[in-house]
XYZ file of C-alpha atoms in Angstrom:
128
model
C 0.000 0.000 0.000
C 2.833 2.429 0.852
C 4.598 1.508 -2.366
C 1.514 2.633 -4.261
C 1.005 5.604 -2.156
C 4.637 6.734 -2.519
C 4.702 5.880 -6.602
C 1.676 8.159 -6.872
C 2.326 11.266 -4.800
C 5.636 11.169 -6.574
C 3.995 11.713 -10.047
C 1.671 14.051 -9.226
C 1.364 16.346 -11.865
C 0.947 19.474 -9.711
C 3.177 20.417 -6.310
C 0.260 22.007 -4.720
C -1.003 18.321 -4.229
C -1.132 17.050 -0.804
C -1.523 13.144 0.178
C -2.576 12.861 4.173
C -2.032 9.287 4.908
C -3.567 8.786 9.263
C -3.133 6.108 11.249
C -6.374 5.892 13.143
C -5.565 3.446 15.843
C -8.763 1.828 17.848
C -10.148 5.598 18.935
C -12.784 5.022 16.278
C -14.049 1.578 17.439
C -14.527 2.851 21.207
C -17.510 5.039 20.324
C -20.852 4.023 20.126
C -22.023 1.982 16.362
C -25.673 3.721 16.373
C -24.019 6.924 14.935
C -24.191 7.763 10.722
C -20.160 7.216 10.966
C -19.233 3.602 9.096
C -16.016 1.989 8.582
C -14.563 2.074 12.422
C -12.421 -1.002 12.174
C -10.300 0.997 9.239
C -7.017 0.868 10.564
C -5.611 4.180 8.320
C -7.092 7.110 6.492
C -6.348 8.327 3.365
C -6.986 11.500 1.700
C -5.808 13.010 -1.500
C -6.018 17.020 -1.935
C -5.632 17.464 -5.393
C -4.484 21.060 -6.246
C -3.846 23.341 -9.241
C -4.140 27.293 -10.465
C -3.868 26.906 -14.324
C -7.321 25.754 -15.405
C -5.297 23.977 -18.016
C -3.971 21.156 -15.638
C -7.316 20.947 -14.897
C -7.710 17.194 -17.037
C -4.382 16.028 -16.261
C -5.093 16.231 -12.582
C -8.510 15.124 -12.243
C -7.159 11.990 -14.241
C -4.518 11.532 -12.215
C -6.714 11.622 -9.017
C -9.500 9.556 -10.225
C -6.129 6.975 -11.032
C -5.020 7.286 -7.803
C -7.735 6.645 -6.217
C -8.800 3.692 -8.029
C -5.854 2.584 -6.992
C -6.444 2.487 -3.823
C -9.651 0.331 -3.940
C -8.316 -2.759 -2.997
C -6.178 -1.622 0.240
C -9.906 -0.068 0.942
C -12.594 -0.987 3.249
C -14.988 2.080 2.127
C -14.929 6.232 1.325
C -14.968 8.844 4.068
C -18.283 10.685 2.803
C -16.309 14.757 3.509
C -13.300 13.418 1.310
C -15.655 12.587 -2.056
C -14.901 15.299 -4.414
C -17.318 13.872 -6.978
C -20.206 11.695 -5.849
C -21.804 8.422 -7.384
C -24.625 7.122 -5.947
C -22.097 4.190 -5.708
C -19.496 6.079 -3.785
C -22.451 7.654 -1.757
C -23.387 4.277 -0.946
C -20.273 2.903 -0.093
C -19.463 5.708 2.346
C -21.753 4.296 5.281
C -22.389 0.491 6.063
C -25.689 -0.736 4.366
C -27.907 -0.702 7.719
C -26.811 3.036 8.051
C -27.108 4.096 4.741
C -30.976 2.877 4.865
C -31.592 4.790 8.253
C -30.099 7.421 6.718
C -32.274 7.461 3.923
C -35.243 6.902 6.049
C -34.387 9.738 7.832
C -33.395 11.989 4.713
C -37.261 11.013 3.504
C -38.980 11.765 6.869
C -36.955 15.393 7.802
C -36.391 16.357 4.066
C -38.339 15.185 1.742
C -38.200 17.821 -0.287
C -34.432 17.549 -1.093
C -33.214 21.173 0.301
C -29.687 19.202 1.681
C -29.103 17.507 -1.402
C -27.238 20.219 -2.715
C -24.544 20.292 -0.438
C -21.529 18.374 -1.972
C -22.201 15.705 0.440
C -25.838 15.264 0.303
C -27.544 12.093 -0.549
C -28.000 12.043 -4.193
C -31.115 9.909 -4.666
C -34.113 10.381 -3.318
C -34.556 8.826 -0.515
């Protein structure tokens, strides 16, 4: 995993690009499971900051994170909903363990049915 970090962050195609790589220890697993937050046996965190000015490095970056990230998937055991840049209803999905996801969307449908979250970046895309 390392390796693949390291071979990545090294070809970056812009400096401004930041890779945060946190070891979360057990903290997570000590709180309570009835919370929206999934994925608290994940032993590290990853989180790639993708940054340019010139609009034209605008493909060559977004390709090269969307690379990166892919991969990543197999070292993964889900997506930290606040680090999705673009969301899927895939990725949205895979953000929260499947009980959660349907509370949340049980929730979403009860308290706001009428969408007025789901324009924030990291709203739920579908209805619930």
């Amino acid at each position: 995993m390392l390796d693949n970090v390291y071979k990545y962050w090294y070809d970056s195609p812009s400096p401004l690009t930041e890779v945060h790589l946190k070891y979360l220890g057990d903290a997570l697993k000590k709180a309570g499971s009835d919370g929206a937050f999934s994925h608290r046996d994940a032993r590290f965190n990853l989180n790639i900051v993708s940054k340019w000015i010139d609009p034209s490095q605008t493909q060559s970056n977004v390709a090269w994170t969307k690379r990166f990230f892919e991969s990543m998937e197999p070292y993964s055991s889900g997506h930290y909903i606040n680090y999705l840049g673009e969301l899927s209803n895939e990725l949205l999905a895979a953000s929260y363990e499947n009980p959660k996801y349907r509370r949340l969307q049980e929730i979403r449908a009860k308290y706001d049915p009428q969408g007025l979250f789901t324009s924030l970046k990291q709203g739920f895309v579908t209805r619930a």
